[in-house]
Tab-separated table of C-alpha atoms in Angstrom:
chain	number	residue	atom	x	y	z
A	45	MET	CA	107.913	121.458	73.979
A	46	ILE	CA	105.527	124.252	74.295
A	47	GLN	CA	102.603	121.970	74.451
A	48	ASP	CA	104.304	119.672	77.309
A	49	ASN	CA	105.140	122.879	79.194
A	50	TYR	CA	101.654	124.391	78.866
A	51	ALA	CA	100.266	120.762	80.043
A	52	GLN	CA	102.345	120.587	83.193
A	53	SER	CA	101.450	124.249	84.136
A	54	ILE	CA	97.872	123.244	83.669
A	55	VAL	CA	98.144	119.968	85.955
A	56	THR	CA	100.010	122.405	88.375
A	57	VAL	CA	97.152	124.823	88.505
A	58	GLN	CA	94.775	122.122	89.157
A	59	LEU	CA	96.679	120.525	91.873
A	60	LYS	CA	97.066	124.055	93.787
A	61	GLU	CA	93.165	124.815	93.347
A	62	ARG	CA	92.494	121.016	94.640
A	63	LEU	CA	94.684	121.171	97.478
A	64	SER	CA	93.535	125.121	98.456
A	65	ILE	CA	89.769	123.704	98.313
A	66	ASP	CA	90.425	120.394	100.213
A	67	PHE	CA	92.593	122.377	103.018
A	68	ASN	CA	89.525	124.529	103.492
A	69	ARG	CA	86.895	122.068	103.327
A	70	TYR	CA	88.078	119.255	105.720
A	71	HIS	CA	88.782	119.692	109.567
A	72	GLU	CA	91.515	117.162	110.054
A	73	ILE	CA	94.642	117.222	108.147
A	74	THR	CA	97.382	114.643	108.569
A	75	TYR	CA	100.534	113.622	106.691
A	76	ASN	CA	102.501	110.230	106.920
A	77	SER	CA	105.817	110.607	105.271
A	78	GLU	CA	106.650	107.108	105.322
A	79	PHE	CA	103.879	106.299	103.105
A	80	GLU	CA	104.056	109.958	101.369
A	81	GLU	CA	100.146	109.961	101.903
A	82	LEU	CA	98.085	113.109	102.843
A	83	VAL	CA	94.481	112.409	104.491
A	84	LEU	CA	91.875	115.180	104.965
A	85	LYS	CA	88.914	114.387	107.015
A	86	ASN	CA	85.828	115.878	108.313
A	87	PRO	CA	82.646	114.081	110.077
A	88	LEU	CA	81.027	113.181	106.802
A	89	ASP	CA	83.942	112.715	104.703
A	90	SER	CA	87.483	112.035	103.847
A	91	VAL	CA	90.142	112.406	101.080
A	92	LEU	CA	93.330	110.592	100.474
A	93	TYR	CA	96.463	112.016	98.742
A	94	GLU	CA	99.287	109.471	97.562
A	95	PHE	CA	102.570	111.394	96.323
A	96	ASN	CA	105.182	109.746	94.004
A	97	GLN	CA	108.025	111.436	91.818
A	98	SER	CA	106.020	111.272	88.835
A	99	LEU	CA	102.548	111.659	89.905
A	100	VAL	CA	100.019	112.568	92.508
A	101	ILE	CA	96.812	110.681	93.308
A	102	ARG	CA	93.644	112.186	94.996
A	103	ASN	CA	91.323	109.344	95.866
A	104	GLU	CA	91.057	107.970	92.357
A	105	ASP	CA	92.241	110.900	90.341
A	106	THR	CA	95.761	110.908	89.106
A	107	LEU	CA	97.560	114.060	88.149
A	108	MET	CA	100.922	113.371	86.142
A	109	LEU	CA	103.335	115.778	87.773
A	110	ASN	CA	106.887	115.227	88.340
A	111	ILE	CA	107.255	116.699	92.047
A	112	GLN	CA	109.899	116.056	95.018
A	113	LYS	CA	108.794	114.745	98.464
A	114	PRO	CA	106.375	117.192	99.992
A	115	LYS	CA	107.449	119.172	103.219
A	116	CYS	CA	104.719	119.656	105.677
A	117	TYR	CA	104.126	122.191	108.516
A	118	PHE	CA	102.209	122.486	111.832
A	119	LEU	CA	102.014	125.721	113.173
A	120	GLY	CA	105.339	127.116	111.303
A	121	LYS	CA	107.362	124.164	112.153
A	122	GLU	CA	108.435	121.492	109.635
A	123	VAL	CA	106.890	118.284	110.618
A	124	SER	CA	107.407	114.547	109.229
A	125	HIS	CA	103.764	112.873	110.215
A	126	GLY	CA	100.978	113.915	112.159
A	127	MET	CA	98.557	117.281	112.081
A	128	ILE	CA	99.527	119.677	109.460
A	129	ASP	CA	98.260	122.981	108.380
A	130	ALA	CA	100.633	123.764	105.523
A	131	ILE	CA	102.345	121.785	102.750
A	132	LYS	CA	104.893	122.879	100.119
A	133	ILE	CA	105.550	120.768	97.061
A	134	GLN	CA	108.600	121.215	95.153
A	135	LEU	CA	108.376	120.701	91.387
A	136	ASN	CA	111.171	119.144	89.360
A	137	GLU	CA	113.626	121.279	87.179
A	138	GLU	CA	111.977	120.865	84.082
A	139	LEU	CA	108.611	122.767	85.358
A	140	GLY	CA	111.125	125.892	86.171
A	141	SER	CA	111.946	124.515	89.775
A	142	GLY	CA	109.056	126.241	91.038
A	143	PHE	CA	106.880	125.117	94.084
A	144	ILE	CA	103.179	124.863	95.255
A	145	PHE	CA	102.480	126.011	98.762
A	146	VAL	CA	98.982	125.707	100.358
A	147	ASP	CA	98.042	126.465	104.057
A	148	ARG	CA	95.047	127.213	105.950
A	149	VAL	CA	94.278	129.521	109.079
A	150	ASN	CA	93.699	126.882	112.304
A	151	ASP	CA	90.184	127.098	114.132
A	152	VAL	CA	90.423	127.823	117.931
A	153	LYS	CA	89.962	124.019	118.594
A	154	ILE	CA	93.342	123.003	116.602
A	155	MET	CA	95.062	125.929	118.276
A	156	LEU	CA	93.894	124.760	122.041
A	157	ASP	CA	94.740	120.861	121.280
A	158	SER	CA	98.293	121.768	119.988
A	159	TRP	CA	98.888	123.216	123.583
A	160	GLU	CA	98.631	119.878	125.418
């Protein structure tokens, strides 16, 4: 039991760190709630996250983690698809009902594009 909790907390920290790095590395971040996919892109590279109730897939890496459907935000408003700048992932109860929240500071181009 203690080993399982420790392993789950390690996976949770790994996911939060990876998301934080990716959110600050990639310029374009979009989410599709229908497929529960998060796509992060820049001119040279891209990363795909796929969310499932029992696992999170980042490109070809799999993290075994029981989560609920992510909530995504853009400019402080919850969105179900399109551009995002923050994500909240609720952990299931066996992990203490915590959550992972990752956001980023938008650059001027994104702010100007959102006013159109």
